[in-house]
Coordinates of N, CA and C in Angstrom, one line a residue:
X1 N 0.8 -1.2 0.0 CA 0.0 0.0 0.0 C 0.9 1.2 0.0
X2 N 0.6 2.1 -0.9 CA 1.2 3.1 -1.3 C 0.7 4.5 -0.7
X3 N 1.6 5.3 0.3 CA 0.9 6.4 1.3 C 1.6 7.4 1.0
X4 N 0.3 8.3 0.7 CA 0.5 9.9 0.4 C 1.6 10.2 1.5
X5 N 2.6 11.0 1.0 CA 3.8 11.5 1.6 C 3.8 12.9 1.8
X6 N 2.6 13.8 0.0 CA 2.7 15.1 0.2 C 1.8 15.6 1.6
X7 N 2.8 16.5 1.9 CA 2.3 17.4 3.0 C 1.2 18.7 2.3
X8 N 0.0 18.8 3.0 CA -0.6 20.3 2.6 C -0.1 21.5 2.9
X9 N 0.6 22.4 1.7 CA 1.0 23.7 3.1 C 1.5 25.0 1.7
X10 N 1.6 26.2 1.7 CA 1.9 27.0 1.3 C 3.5 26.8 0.5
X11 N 3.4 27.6 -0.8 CA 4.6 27.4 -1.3 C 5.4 28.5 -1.1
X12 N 6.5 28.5 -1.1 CA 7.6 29.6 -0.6 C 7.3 31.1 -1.6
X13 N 6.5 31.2 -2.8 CA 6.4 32.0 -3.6 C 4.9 32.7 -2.7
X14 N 3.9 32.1 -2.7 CA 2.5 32.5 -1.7 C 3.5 33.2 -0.4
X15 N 4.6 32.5 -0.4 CA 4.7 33.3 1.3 C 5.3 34.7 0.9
X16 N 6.1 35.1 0.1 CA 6.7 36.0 -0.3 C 5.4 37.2 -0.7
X17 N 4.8 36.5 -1.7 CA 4.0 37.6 -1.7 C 2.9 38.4 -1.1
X18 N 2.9 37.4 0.0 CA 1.9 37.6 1.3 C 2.5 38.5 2.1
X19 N 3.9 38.1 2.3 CA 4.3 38.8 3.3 C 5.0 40.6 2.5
X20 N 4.9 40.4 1.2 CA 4.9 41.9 0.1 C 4.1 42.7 0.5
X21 N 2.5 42.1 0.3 CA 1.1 42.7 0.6 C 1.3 43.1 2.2
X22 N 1.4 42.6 2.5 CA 1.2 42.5 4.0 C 2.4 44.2 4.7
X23 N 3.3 44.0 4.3 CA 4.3 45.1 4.4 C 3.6 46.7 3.8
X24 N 3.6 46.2 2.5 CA 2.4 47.5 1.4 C 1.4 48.3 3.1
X25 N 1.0 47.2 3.1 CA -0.7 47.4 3.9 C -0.4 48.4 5.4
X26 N 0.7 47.4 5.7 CA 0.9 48.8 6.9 C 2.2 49.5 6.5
X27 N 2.6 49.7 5.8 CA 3.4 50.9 5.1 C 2.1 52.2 5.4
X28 N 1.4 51.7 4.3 CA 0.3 53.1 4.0 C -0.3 53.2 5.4
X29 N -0.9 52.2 6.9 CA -1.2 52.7 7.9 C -0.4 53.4 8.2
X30 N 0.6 53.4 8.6 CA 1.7 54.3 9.0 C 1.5 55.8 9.0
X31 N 2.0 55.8 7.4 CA 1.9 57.2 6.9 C 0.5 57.8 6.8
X32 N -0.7 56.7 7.6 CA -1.8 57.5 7.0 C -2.0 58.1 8.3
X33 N -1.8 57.4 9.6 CA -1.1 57.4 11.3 C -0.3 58.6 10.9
X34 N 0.7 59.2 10.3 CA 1.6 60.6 11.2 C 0.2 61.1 10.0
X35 N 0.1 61.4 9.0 CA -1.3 62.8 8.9 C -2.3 62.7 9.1
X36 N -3.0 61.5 10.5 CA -3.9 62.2 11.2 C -2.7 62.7 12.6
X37 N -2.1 62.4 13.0 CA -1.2 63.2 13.7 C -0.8 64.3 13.4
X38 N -0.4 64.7 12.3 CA -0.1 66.4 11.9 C -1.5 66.6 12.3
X39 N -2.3 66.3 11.3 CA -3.6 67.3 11.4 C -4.3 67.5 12.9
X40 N -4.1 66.5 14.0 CA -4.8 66.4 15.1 C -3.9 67.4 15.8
X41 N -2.3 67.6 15.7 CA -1.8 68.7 16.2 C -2.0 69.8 15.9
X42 N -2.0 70.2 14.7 CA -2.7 71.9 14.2 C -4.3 72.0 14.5
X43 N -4.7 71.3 15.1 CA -6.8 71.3 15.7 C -6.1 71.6 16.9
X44 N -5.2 70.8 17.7 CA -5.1 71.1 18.9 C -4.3 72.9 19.5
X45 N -3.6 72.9 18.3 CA -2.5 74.2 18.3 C -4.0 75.4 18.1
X46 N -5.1 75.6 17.4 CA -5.4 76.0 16.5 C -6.3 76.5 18.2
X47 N -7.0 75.3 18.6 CA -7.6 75.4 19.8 C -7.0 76.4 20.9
X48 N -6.0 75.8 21.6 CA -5.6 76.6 22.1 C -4.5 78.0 21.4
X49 N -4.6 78.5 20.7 CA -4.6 79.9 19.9 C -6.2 80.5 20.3
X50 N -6.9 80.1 19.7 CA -8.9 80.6 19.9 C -9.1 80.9 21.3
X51 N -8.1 79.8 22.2 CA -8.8 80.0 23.9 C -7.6 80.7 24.7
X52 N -6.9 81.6 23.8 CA -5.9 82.2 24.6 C -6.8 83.8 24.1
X53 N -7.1 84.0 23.0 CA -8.0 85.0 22.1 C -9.2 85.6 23.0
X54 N -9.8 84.5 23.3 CA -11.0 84.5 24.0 C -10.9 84.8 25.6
X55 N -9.5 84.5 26.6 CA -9.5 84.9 27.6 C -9.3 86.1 27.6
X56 N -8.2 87.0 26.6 CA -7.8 88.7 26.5 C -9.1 89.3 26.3
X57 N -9.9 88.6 25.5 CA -11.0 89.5 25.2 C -12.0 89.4 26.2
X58 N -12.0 88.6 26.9 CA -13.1 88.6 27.9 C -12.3 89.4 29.1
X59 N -10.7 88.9 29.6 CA -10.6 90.3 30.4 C -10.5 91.8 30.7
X60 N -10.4 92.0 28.9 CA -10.2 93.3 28.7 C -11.7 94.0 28.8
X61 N -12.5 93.1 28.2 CA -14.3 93.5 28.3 C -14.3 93.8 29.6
X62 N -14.0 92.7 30.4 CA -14.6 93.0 32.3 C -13.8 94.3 32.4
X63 N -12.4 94.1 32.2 CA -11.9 95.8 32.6 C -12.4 97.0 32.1
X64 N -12.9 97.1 30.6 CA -13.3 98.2 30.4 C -14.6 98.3 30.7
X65 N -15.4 97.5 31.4 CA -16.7 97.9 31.8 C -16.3 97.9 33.8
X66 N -15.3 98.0 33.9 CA -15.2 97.5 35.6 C -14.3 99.4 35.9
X67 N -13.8 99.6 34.9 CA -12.6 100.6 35.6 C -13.8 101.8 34.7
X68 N -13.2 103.1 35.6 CA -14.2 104.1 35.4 C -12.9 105.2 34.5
X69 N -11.5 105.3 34.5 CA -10.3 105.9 34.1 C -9.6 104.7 33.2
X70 N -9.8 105.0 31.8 CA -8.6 103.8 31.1 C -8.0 105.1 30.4
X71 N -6.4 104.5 30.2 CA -5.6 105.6 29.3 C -4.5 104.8 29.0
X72 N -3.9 105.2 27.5 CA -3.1 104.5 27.2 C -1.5 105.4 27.2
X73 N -0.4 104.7 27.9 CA 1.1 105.2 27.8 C 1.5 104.8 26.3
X74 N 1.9 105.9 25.7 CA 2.6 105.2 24.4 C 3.9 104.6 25.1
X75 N 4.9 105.6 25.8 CA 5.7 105.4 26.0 C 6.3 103.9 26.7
X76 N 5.4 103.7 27.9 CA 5.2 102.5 28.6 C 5.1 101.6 27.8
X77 N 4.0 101.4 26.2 CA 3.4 100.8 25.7 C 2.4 99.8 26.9
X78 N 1.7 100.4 27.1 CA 1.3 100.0 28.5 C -0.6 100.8 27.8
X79 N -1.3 99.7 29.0 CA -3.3 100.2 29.1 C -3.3 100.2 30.3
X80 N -3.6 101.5 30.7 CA -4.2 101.3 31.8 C -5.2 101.9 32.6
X81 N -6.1 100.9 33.7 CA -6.9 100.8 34.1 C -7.2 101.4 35.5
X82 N -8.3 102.4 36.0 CA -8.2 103.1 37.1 C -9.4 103.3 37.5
X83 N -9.5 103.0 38.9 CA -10.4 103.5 39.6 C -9.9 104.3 41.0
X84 N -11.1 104.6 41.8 CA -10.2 105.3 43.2 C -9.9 104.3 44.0
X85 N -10.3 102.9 44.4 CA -9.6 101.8 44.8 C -8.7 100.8 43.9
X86 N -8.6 100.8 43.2 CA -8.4 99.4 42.0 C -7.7 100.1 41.2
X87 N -7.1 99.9 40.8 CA -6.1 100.0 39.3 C -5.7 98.8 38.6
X88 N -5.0 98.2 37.3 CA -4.7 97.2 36.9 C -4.2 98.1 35.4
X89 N -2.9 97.5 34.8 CA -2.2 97.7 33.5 C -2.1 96.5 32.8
X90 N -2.3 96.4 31.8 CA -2.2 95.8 30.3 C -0.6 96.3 29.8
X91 N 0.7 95.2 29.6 CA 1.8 95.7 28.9 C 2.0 95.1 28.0
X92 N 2.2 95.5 26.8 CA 2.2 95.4 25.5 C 3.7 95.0 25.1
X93 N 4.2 93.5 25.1 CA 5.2 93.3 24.6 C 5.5 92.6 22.7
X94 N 6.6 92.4 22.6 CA 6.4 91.8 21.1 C 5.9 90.5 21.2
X95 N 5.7 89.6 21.9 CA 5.3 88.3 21.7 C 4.3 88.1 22.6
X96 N 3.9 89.0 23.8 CA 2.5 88.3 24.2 C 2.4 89.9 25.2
X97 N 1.1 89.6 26.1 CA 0.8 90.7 26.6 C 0.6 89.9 27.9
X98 N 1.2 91.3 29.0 CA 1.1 90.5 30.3 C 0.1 92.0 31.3
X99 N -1.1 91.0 31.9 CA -1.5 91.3 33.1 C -1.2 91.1 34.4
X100 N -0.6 92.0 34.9 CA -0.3 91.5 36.3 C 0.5 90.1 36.3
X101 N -0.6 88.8 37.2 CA 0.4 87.8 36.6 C -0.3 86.9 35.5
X102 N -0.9 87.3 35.0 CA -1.5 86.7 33.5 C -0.3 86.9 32.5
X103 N -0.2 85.8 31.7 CA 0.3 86.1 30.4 C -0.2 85.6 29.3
X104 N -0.8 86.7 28.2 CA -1.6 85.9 27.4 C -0.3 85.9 25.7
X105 N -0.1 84.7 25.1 CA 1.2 84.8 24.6 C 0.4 84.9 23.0
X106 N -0.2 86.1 22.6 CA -0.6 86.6 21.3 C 0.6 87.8 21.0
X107 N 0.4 87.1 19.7 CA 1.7 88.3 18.9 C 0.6 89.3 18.0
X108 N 0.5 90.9 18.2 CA 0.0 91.3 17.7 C 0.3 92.2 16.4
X109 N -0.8 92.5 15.3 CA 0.2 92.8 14.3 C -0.3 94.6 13.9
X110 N -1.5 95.0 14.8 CA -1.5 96.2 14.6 C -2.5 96.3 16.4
X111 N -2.3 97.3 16.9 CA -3.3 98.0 17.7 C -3.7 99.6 17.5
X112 N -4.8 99.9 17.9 CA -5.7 101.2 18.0 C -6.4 101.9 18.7
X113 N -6.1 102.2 19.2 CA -7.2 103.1 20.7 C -8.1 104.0 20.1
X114 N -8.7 104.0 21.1 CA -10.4 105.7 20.6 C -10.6 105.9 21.5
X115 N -11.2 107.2 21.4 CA -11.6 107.6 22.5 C -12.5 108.9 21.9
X116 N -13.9 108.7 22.1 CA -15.1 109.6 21.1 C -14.7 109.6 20.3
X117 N -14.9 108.1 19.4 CA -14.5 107.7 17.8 C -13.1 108.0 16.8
X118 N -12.8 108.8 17.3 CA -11.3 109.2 17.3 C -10.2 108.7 17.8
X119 N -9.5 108.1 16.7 CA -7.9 107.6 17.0 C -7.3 108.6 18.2
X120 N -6.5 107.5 18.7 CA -5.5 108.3 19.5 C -4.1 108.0 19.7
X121 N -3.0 108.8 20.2 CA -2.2 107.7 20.4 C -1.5 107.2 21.9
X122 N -2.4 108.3 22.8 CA -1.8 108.1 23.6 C -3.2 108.7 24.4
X123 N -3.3 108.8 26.0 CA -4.1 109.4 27.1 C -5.4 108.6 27.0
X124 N -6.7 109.0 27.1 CA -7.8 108.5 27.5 C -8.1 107.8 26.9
X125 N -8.4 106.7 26.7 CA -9.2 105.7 25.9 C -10.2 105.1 26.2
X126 N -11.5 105.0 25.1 CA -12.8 104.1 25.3 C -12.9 103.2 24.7
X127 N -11.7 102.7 24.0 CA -11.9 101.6 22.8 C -10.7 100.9 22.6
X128 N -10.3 99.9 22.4 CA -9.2 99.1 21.4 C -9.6 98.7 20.5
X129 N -9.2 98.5 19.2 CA -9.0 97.5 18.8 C -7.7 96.7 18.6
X130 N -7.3 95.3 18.3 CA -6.0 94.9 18.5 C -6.4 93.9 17.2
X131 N -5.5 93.8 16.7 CA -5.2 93.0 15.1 C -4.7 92.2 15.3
X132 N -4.7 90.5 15.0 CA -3.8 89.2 15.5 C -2.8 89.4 14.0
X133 N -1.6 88.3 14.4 CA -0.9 87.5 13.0 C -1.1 86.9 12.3
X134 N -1.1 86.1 11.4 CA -1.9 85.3 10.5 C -1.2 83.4 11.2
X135 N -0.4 83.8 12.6 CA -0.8 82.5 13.6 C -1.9 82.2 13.9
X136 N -2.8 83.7 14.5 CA -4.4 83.6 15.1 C -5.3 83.9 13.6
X137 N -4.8 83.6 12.5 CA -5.9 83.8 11.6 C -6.3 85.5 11.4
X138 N -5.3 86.3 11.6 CA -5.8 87.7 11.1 C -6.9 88.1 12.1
X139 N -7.1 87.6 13.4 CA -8.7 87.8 14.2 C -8.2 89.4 14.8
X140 N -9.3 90.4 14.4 CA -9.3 91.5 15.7 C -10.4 91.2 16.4
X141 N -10.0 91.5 17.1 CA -11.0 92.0 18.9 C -11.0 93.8 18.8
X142 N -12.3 94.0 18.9 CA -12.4 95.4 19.0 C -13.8 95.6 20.4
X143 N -13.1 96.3 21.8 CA -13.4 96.3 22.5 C -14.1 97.6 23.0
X144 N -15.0 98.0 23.8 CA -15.4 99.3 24.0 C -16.2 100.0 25.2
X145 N -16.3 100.4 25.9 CA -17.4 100.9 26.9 C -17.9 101.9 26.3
X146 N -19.3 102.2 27.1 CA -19.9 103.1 27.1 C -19.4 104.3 28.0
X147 N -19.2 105.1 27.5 CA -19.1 106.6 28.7 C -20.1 107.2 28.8
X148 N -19.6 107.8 30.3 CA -20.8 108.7 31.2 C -20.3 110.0 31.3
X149 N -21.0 110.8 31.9 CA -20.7 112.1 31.5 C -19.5 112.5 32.4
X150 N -19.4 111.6 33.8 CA -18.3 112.6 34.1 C -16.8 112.3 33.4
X151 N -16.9 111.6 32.8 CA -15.4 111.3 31.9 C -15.0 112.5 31.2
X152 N -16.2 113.5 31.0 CA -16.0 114.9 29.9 C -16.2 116.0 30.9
X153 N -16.5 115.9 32.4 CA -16.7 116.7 32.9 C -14.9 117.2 33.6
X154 N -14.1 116.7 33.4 CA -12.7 116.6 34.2 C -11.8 117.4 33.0

């Protein structure tokens, strides 16, 4: 009696090309893996840019509805904030702006003060506006209170 000897099993050519395919396949996960990584990092960069934007503007809003004296130092490059208890300054550096001990790290590419619709460049101010880089997407914040009369009475 004569007994099958061959074995069932893959030929050395099926394994090569399997393991070709196989290499291909996560080649491309890889590279498809680092650009959702780039892109997940510029959403994340992008976020926090928006939520550094949004804190200056929301403290400068409370300040200029909170302080009854704002004026700006050219010299200082400085805003600042006054009342008969309370004071607080805004300093204007090239890479970020610091409150007290806030630092909000926006590089700005133009600022403007007013004061009764008119530019100024220096003393009383009712208004900013502040221009971003095209880091924050070109965004201005243009801020403002209302004045009362004794601001014109002095």
């Amino acid at each position: 009696m004569k007994q099958n000897s061959k074995i069932k099993a893959f030929t050395l050519s099926e394994m090569i090309i399997v393991l070709i395919l196989t290499s291909i396949v996560v080649g491309l996960a890889f590279s498809v893996l680092g650009l959702v990584q780039k892109h997940m990092s510029s959403i994340q960069q992008n976020y926090n840019n928006t939520t550094v934007l949004n804190k200056l503007e929301t403290a400068l809003w409370l300040d200029f509805n909170r302080y009854n004296s704002i004026a700006f130092d050219a010299l200082e490059n400085e805003l600042k904030f006054a009342t008969a208890l309370d004071s607080v300054s805004y300093k204007f550096h090239e890479n970020y702006i610091l409150k007290e001990q806030d630092t909000f790290k926006i590089v700005l590419e133009n600022k403007v003060f007013y004061f009764v619709t008119e530019t100024v460049e220096e003393g009383l101010v009712d208004a900013v506006k502040l221009e971003t880089t095209k880091v924050l997407q070109n965004q201005k914040l243009f801020i403002f209170k209302q004045n009362d009369a004794s601001i014109f009475m002095k």
